[in-house]
Short mmCIF file of C-alpha atoms and ligand atoms in Angstrom, two decimals:
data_model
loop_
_atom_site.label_atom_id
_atom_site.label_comp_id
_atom_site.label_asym_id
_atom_site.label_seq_id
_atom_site.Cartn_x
_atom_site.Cartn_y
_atom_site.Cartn_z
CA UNK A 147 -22.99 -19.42 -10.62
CA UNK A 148 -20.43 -20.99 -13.06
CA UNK A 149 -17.13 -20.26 -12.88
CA UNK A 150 -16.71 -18.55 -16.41
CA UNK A 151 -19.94 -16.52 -15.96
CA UNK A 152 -18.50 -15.50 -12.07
CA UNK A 153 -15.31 -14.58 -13.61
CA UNK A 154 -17.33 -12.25 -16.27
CA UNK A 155 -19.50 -10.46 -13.64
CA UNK A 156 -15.94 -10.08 -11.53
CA UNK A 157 -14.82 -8.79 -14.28
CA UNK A 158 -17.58 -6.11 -15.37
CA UNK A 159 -17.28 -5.15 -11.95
CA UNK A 160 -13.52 -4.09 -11.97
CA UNK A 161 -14.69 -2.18 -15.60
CA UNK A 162 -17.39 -0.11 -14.11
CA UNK A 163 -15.29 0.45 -11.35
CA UNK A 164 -12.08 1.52 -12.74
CA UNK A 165 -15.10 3.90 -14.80
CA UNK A 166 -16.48 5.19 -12.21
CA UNK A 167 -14.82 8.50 -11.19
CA UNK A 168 -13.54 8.83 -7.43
CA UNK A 169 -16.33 10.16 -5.09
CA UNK A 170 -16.05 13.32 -3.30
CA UNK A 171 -16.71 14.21 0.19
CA UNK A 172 -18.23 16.60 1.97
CA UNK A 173 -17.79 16.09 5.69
CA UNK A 174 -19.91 18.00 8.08
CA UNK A 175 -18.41 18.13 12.04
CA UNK A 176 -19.98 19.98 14.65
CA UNK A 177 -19.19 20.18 18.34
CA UNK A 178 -20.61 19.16 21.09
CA UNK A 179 -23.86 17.48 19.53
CA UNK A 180 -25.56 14.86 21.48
CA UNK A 181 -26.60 12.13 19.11
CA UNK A 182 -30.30 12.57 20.25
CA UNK A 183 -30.69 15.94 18.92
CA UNK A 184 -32.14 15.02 15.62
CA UNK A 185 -35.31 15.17 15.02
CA UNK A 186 -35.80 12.26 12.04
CA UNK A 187 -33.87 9.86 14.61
CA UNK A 188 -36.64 10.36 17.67
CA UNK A 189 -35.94 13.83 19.15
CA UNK A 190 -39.51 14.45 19.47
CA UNK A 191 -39.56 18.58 19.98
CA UNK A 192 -36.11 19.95 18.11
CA UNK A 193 -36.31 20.82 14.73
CA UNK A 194 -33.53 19.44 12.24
CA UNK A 195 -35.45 19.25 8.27
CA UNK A 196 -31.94 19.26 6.89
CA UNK A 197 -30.52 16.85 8.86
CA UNK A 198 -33.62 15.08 8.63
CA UNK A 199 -32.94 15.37 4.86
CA UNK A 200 -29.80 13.71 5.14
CA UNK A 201 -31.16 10.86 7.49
CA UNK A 202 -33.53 9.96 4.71
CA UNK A 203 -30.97 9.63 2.14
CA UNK A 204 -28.18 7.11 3.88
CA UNK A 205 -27.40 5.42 6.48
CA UNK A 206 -27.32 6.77 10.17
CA UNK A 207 -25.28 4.86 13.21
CA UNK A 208 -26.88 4.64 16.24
CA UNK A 209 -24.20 3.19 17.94
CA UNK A 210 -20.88 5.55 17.04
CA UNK A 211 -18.86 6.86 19.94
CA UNK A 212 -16.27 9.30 20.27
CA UNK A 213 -13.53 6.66 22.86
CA UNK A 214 -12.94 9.66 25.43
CA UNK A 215 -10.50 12.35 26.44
CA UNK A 216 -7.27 12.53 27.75
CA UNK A 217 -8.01 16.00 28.95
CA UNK A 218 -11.06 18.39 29.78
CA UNK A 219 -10.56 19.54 26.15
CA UNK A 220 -12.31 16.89 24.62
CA UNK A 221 -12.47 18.31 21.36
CA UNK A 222 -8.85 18.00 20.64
CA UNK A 223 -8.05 14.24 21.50
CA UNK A 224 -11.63 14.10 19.79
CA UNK A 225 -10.99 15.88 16.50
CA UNK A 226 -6.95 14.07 16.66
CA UNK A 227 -8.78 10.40 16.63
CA UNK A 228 -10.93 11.39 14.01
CA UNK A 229 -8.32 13.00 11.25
CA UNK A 230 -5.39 10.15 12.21
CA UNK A 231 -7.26 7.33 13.18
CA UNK A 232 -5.98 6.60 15.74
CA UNK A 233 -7.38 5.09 19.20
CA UNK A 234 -7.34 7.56 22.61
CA UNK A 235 -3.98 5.83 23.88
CA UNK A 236 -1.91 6.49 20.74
CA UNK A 237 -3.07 9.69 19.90
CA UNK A 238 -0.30 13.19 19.33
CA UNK A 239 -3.05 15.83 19.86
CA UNK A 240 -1.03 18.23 18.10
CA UNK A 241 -1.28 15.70 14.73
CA UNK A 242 2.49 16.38 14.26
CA UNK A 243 3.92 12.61 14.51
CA UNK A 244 1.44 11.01 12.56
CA UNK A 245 -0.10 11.40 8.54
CA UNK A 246 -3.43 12.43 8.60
CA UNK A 247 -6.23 11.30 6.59
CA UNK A 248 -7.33 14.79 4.76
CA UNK A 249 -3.29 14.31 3.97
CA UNK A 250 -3.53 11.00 2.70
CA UNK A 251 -7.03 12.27 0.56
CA UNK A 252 -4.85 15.09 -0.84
CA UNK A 253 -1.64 12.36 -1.85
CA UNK A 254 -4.13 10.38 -3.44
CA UNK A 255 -5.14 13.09 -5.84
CA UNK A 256 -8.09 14.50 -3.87
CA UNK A 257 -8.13 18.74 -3.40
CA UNK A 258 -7.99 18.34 0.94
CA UNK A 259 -9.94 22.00 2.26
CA UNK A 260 -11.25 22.73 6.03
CA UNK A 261 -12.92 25.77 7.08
CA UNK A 262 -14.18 26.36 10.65
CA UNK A 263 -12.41 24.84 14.23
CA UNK A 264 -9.13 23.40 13.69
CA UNK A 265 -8.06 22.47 17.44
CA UNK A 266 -4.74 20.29 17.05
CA UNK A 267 -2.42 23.46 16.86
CA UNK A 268 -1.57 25.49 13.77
CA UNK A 269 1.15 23.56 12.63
CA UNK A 270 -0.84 20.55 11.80
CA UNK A 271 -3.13 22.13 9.43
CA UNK A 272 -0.66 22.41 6.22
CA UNK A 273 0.27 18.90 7.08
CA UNK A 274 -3.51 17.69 6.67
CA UNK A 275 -5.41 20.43 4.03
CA UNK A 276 -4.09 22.17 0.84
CA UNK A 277 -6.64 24.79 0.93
CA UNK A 278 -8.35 26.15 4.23
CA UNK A 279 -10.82 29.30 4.82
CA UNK A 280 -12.41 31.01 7.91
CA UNK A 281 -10.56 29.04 10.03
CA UNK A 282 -11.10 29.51 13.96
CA UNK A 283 -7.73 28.15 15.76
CA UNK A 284 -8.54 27.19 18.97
CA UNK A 285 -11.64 26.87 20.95
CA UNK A 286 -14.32 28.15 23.06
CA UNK A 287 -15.02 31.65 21.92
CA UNK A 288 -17.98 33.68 21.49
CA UNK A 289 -18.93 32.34 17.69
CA UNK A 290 -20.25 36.03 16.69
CA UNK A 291 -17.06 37.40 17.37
CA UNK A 292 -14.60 35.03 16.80
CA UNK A 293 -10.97 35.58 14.90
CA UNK A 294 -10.74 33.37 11.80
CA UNK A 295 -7.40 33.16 9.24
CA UNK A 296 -6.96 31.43 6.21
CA UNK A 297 -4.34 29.33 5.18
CA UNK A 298 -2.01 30.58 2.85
CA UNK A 299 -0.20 28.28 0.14
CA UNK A 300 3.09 28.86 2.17
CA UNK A 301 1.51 26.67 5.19
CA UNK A 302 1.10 30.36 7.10
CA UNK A 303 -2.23 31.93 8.68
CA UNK A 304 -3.09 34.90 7.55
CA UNK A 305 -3.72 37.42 10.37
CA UNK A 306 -6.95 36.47 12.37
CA UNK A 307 -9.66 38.81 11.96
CA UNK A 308 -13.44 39.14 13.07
CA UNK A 309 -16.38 38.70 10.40
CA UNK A 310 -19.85 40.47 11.20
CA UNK A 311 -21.11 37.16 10.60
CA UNK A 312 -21.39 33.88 13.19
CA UNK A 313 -18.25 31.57 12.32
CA UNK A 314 -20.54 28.73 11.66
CA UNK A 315 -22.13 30.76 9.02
CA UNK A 316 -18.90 32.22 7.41
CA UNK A 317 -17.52 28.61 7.43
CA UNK A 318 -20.17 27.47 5.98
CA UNK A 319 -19.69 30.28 2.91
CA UNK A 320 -16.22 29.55 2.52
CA UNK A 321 -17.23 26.17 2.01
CA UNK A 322 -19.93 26.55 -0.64
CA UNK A 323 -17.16 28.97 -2.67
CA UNK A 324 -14.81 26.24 -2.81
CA UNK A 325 -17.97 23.28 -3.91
CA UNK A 326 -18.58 26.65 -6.20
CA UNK A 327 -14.85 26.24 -7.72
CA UNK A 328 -14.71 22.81 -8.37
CA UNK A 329 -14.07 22.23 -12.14
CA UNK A 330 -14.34 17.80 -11.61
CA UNK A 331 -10.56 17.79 -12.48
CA UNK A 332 -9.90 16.35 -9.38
CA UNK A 333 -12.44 15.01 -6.74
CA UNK A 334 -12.48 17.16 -3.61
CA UNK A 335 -12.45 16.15 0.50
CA UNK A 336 -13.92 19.46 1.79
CA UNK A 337 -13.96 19.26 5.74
CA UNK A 338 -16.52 22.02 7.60
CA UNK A 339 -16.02 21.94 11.44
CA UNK A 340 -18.45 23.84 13.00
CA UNK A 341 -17.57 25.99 16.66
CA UNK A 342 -20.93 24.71 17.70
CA UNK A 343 -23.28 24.18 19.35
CA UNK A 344 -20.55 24.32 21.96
CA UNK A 345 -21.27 26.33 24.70
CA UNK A 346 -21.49 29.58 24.72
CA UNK A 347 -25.11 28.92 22.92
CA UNK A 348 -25.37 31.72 20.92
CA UNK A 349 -27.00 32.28 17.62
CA UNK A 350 -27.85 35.58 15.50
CA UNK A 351 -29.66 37.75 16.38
CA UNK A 352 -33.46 37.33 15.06
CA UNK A 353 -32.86 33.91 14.06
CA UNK A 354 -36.68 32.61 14.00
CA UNK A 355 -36.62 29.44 15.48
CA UNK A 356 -36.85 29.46 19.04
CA UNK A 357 -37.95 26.88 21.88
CA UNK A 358 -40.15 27.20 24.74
CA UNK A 359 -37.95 25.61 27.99
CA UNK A 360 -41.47 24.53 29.11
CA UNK A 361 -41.76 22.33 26.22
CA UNK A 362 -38.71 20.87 26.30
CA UNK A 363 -38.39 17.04 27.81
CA UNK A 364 -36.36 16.89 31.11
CA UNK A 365 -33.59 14.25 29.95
CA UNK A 366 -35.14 10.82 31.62
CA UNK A 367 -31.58 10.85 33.40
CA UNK A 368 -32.02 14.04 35.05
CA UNK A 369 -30.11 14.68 38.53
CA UNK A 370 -29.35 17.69 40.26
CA UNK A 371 -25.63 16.65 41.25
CA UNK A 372 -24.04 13.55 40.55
CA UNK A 373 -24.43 11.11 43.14
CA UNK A 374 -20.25 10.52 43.65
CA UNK A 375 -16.81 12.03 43.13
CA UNK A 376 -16.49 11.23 39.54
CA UNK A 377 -13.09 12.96 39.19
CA UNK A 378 -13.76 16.23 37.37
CA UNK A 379 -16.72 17.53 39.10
CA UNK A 380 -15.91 20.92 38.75
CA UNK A 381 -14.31 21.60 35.53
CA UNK A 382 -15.41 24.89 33.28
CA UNK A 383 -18.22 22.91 31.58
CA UNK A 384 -19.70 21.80 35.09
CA UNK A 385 -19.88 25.41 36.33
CA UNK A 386 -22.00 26.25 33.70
CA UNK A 387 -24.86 25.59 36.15
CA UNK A 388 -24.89 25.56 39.72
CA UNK A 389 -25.16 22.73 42.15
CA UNK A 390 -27.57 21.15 42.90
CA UNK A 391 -28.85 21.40 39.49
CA UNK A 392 -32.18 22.53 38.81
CA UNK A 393 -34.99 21.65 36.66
CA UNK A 394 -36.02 25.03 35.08
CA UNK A 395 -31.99 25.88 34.74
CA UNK A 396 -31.63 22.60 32.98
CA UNK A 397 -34.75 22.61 30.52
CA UNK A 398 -33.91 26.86 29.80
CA UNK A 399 -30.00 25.38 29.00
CA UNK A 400 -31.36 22.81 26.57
CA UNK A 401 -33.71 25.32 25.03
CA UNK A 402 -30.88 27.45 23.74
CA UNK A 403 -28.46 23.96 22.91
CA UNK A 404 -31.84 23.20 20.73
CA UNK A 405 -31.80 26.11 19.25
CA UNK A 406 -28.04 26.49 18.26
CA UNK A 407 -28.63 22.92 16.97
CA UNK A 408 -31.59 24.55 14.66
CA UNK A 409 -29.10 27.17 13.47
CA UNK A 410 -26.44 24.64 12.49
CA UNK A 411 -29.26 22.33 10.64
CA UNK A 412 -29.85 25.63 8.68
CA UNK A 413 -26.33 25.82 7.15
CA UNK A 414 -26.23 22.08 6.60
CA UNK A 415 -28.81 22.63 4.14
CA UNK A 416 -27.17 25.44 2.11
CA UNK A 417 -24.71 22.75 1.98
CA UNK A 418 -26.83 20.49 0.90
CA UNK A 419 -27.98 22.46 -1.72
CA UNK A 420 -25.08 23.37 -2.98
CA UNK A 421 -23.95 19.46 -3.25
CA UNK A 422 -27.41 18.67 -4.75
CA UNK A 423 -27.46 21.55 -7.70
CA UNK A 424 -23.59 20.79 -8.44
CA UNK A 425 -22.49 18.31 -11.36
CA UNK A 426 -21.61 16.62 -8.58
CA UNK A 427 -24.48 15.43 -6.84
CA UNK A 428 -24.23 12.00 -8.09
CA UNK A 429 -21.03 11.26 -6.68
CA UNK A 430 -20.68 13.01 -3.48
CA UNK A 431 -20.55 11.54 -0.17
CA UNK A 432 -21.86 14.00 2.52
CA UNK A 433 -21.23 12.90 6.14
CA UNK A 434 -22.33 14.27 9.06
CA UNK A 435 -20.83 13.90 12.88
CA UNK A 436 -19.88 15.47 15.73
CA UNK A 437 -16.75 15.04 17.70
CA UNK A 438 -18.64 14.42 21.37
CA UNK A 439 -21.90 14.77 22.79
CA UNK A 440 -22.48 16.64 25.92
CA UNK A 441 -24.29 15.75 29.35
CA UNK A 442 -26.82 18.67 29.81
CA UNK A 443 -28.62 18.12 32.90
CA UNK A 444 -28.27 14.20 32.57
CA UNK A 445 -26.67 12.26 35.44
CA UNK A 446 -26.60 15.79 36.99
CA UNK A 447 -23.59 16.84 34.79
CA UNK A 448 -23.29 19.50 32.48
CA UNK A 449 -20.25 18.70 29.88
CA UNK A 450 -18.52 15.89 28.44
CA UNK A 451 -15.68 14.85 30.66
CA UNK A 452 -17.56 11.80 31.80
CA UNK A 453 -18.57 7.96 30.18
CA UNK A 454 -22.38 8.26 29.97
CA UNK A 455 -23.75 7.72 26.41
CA UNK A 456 -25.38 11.59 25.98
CA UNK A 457 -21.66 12.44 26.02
CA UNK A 458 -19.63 10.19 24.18
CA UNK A 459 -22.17 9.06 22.00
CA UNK A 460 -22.43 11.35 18.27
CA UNK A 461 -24.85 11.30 15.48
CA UNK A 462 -22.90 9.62 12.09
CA UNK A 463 -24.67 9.99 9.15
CA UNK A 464 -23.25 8.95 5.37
CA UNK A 465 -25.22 9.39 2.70
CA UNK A 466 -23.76 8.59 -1.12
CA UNK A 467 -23.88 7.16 -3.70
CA UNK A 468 -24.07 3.17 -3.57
CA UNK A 469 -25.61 3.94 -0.24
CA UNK A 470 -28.70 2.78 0.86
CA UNK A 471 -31.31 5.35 1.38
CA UNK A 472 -33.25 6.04 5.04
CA UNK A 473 -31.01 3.39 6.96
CA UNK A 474 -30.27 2.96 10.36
CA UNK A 475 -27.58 0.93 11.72
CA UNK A 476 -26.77 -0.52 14.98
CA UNK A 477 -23.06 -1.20 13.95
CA UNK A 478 -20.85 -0.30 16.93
CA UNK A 479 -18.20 2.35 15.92
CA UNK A 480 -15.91 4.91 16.81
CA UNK A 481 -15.13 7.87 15.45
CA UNK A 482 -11.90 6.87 14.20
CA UNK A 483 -13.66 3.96 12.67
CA UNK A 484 -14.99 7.16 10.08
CA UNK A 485 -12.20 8.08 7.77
CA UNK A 486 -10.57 4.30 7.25
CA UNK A 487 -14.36 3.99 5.92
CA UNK A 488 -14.35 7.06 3.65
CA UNK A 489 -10.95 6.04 2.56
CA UNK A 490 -12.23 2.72 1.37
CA UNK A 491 -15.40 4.04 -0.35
CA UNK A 492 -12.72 6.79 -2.29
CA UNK A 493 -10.00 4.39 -3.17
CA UNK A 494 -7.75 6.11 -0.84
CA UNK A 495 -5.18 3.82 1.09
CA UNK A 496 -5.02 3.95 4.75
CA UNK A 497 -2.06 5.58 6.37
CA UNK A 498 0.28 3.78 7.81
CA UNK A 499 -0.11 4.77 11.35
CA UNK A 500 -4.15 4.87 11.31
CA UNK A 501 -5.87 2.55 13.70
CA UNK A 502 -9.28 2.41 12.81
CA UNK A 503 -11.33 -0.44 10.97
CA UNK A 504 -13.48 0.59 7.70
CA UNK A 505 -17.09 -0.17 7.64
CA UNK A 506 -17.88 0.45 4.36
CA UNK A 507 -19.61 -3.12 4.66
CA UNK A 508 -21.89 -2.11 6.87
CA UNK A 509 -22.75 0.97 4.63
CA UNK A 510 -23.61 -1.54 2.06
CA UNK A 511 -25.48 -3.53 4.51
CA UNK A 512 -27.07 -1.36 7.38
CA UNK A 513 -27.49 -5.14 9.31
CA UNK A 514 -24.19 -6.38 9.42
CA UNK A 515 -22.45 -5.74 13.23
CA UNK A 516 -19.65 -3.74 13.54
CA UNK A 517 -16.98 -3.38 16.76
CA UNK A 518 -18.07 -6.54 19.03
CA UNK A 519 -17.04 -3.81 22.33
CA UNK A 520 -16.09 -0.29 22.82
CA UNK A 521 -13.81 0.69 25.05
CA UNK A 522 -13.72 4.41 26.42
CA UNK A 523 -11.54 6.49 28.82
CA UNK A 524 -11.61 9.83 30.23
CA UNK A 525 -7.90 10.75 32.43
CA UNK A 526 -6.81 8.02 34.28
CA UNK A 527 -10.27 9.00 36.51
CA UNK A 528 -12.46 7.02 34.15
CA UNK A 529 -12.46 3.71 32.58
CA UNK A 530 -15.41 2.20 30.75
CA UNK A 531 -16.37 -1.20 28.73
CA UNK A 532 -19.82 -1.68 26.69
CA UNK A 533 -19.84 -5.01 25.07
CA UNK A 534 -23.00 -3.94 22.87
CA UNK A 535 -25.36 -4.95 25.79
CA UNK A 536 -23.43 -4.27 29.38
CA UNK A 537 -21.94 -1.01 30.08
CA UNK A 538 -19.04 -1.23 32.55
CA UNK A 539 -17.74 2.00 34.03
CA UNK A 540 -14.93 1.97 36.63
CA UNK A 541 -13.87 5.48 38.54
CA UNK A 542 -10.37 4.29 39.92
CA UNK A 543 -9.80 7.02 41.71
CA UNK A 544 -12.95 6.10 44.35
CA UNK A 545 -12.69 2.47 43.96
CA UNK A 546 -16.16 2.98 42.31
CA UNK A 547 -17.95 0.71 39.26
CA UNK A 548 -20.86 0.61 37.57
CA UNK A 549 -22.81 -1.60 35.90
CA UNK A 550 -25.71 -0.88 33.19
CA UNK A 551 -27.89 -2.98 31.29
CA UNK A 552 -28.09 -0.77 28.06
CA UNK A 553 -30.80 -2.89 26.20
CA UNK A 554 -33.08 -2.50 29.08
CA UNK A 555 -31.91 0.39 30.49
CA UNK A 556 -30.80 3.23 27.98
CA UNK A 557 -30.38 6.16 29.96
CA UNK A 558 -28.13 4.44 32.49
CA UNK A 559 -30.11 4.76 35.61
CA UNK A 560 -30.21 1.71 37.20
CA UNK A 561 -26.67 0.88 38.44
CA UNK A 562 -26.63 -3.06 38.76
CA UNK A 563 -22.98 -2.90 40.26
CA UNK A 564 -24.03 -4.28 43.20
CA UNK A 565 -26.21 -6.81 42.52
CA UNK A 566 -24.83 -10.37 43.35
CA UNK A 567 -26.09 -11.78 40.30
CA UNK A 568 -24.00 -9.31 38.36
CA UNK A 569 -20.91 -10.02 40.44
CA UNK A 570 -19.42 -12.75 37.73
CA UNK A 571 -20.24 -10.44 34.88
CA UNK A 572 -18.84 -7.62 36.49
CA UNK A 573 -15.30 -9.08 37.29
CA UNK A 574 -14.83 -10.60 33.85
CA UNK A 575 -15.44 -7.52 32.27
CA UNK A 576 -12.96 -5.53 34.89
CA UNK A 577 -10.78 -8.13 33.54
CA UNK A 578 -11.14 -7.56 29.47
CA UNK A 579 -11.29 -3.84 30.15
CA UNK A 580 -7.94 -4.35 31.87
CA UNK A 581 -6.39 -6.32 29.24
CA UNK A 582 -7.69 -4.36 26.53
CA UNK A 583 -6.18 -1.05 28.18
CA UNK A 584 -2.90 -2.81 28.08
CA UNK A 585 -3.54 -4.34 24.09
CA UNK A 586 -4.14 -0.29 23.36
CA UNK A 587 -0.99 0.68 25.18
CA UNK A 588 -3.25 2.23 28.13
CA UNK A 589 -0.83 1.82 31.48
CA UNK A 590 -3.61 3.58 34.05
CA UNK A 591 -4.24 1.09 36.94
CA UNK A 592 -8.19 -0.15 37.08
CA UNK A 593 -7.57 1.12 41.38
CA UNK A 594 -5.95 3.64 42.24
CA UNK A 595 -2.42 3.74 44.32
CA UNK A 596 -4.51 6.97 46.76
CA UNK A 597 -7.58 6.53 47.20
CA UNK A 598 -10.17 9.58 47.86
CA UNK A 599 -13.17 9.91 49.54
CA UNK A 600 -16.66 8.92 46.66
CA UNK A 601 -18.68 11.60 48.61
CA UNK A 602 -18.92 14.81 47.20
CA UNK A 603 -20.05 18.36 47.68
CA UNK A 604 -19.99 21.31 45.76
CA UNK A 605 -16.97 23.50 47.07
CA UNK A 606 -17.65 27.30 48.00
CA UNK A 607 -14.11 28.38 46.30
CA UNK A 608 -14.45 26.55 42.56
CA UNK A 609 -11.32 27.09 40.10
CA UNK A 610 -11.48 29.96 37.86
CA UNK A 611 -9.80 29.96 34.27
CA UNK A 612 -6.16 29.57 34.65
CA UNK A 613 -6.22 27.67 38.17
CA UNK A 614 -5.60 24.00 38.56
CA UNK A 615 -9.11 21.88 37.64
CA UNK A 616 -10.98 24.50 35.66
CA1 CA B 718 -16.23 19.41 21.38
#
């Protein structure tokens, strides 16, 4: 191309750019969903149309991570990475000492609202939305009858009261009210966090769609216990089910999770509705995440205080306009990788203290790669490196590592740790993940000062809520 006519095509693309009105977002966050619960992205027995729906219209990563915890509360270090961008080291859970990205989409001229979970303390909230609606403060209640406020314009909660309805379905009201109120004055960032399908699994009442344990897949990772001390054996989410796990328990537990998952799908399509009968259909970028998985049987564990994939892997799904349709990508992300990208595709400048890198190349062009390795952490118990083919996973606490081949070996079954072949590749990644940790600001030593015994067995007196380890 000549340099005249490039300078006339750069040029018609600042016009229809500077044209083009700011997209709006709809983001979509549940809790707790594995990334292999949809149905248009392999699951072969759950049921997801919507979400199927929104697979077919963008682009879904199949390679986007949540980094870890720095407590048993995933959600919250979860949710904080997301909305600041910032990596698991550097997070404030609380949001206070850092801008958040709804913020920086409402200083940018965007109308920020959230209805659902907020789990990074009250006082964060003003700091992040304008508007927010059914709001559930905390976590882990019964979803039927669970206290929601608003958000008043002085930055107060109203008092928290209990709807007749499930939160996830009063959320999801709030939010098509405000789509409803949208004159196009503005362009809108409307965040709905969904309570589910976080344990307890409960839907409505009557809802139709039910599963059949029987016909549900044990996960190919199944175990009834897992096979060492992994440093939070017997937190709340583990004593969901009893040791040693068993098959029926674990297939009856997924048939509910399935289910709840089914109910969820259901109010992603009155969303989607909504979106698709508005004047804004054309420009609206709907996303779709979740701010963990969750183990369910696999590797014998139950929640998501552990570095497999089924928990730290999420579904991502962005579907918009310039976006290509019925995508997959195998870009490595992380969640906090999410909002620098939304801020890119909206014209909305990063804040100052966010971390995370924008991808909005890859949403152009599903093929392009995206982190080159992820690195993950759970406590100072857990420590884990995948370089986009080997999985490294160190438990300092035990002097335990493992080593999976990910391309071959998906479900992380066949621990290659001690394999002398692998012995080269396993100290030079002990070495990145340790220099990496200290890049991020991580100080936890790779081996512990105390060691404790790797063996493990399911105690008779396990901590109850309140007590040290639950
Ligand atoms: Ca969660």
């Amino acid at each position: 191309m000549s340099l005249p006519r490039l300078f006339a095509t750069f040029l018609a693309a600042v016009v229809s750019l500077a044209a083009a009105p700011a997209p709006n977002v709809v983001f979509i966050f549940a809790d707790d969903q594995r990334a292999d619960t949809i149905a248009a992205l392999g699951n072969p027995v759950i049921k997801t149309p919507n979400l199927d729906r929104l697979v077919k219209r963008g682009v879904a990563f199949t390679r986007a991570y949540m980094q870890g915890g720095n407590q048993g509360a995933t959600c919250v270090p979860s949710r904080a990475m997301l909305l600041s961008g910032r990596s698991l080291a550097q997070i404030d859970d609380r949001l206070m000492r850092h801008e958040t990205w709804p913020h920086a989409f409402g200083a940018a001229g965007y109308a920020a609202f959230a209805a659902g979970k907020w789990h990074n303390g009250p006082p964060s909230l003003p700091k992040s939305f304008q508007q927010a609606r059914a709001l559930f403060v905390g976590g882990m209640a019964n979803p039927m009858k669970a206290p929601t406020s608003d958000l008043l314009p002085s930055g107060k909660l109203t008092p928290a009261k209990v709807s007749p309805k499930h939160l996830c379905e009063e959320a999801t009201d709030e939010t098509l009210a405000f789509l409803k109120a949208q004159d196009g004055k503005q362009p809108f960032f409307s965040y709905l966090a969904f309570d589910g399908p976080h344990d307890p699994h409960i839907v409505p009442d009557g809802f139709p769609v039910t599963y059949d344990p029987a016909s549900i897949p044990l996960p190919p990772n199944f175990l009834p216990q897992h096979p060492f001390d992994n440093g939070e054996m017997v937190i709340r989410d583990e004593q969901l089910l009893k040791w040693p796990r068993s098959e029926a328990a674990v297939k009856e537990m997924l048939a509910e999770y399935y289910r709840y998952v089914t109910f969820l799908d259901v109010q992603v399509g009155r969303v989607l509705d909504a979106v698709d009968a508005s004047p804004f259909a054309g420009n609206t970028i709907v996303v779709f995440s979740a701010d963990s998985g969750v183990a369910r049987g696999s590797h014998g564990l139950i929640g998501k205080q552990n570095l497999y994939e089924h928990s730290l892997r999420v579904p991502l799904i962005i579907a918009g306009p310039g976006i290509p349709a019925d995508k997959r990508s195998e870009a490595m992300c992380y969640l906090l990788d999410v909002m620098p990208t939304l801020g890119k595709l909206c014209g909305v400048a990063a804040p100052k203290t966010s971390q995370g890198r924008d991808f909005a190349e890859v949403l152009k062009d599903p093929a392009r790669p995206g982190r080159p390795f992820l690195m993950f952490g759970y406590r100072d118990v857990q420590k884990a490196l995948n370089d986009g083919r080997w999985k490294l996973i160190r438990y300092p606490h035990v002097d335990r590592t493992q080593l999976f081949d990910l391309q071959s070996d998906p479900f992380e079954t066949k621990d290659l740790s001690a394999d002398p072949a692998q012995a080269e590749r396993i100290k030079a990644m002990l070495t990145k993940l340790a220099a990496e940790m200290k890049a991020d600001g991580d100080d936890d030593p790779l081996t512990a000062a105390k060691l404790e015994p790797a063996e493990w067995k399911a105690p008779k007196r396990l901590p109850r809520p309140g007590q040290k380890g639950y």
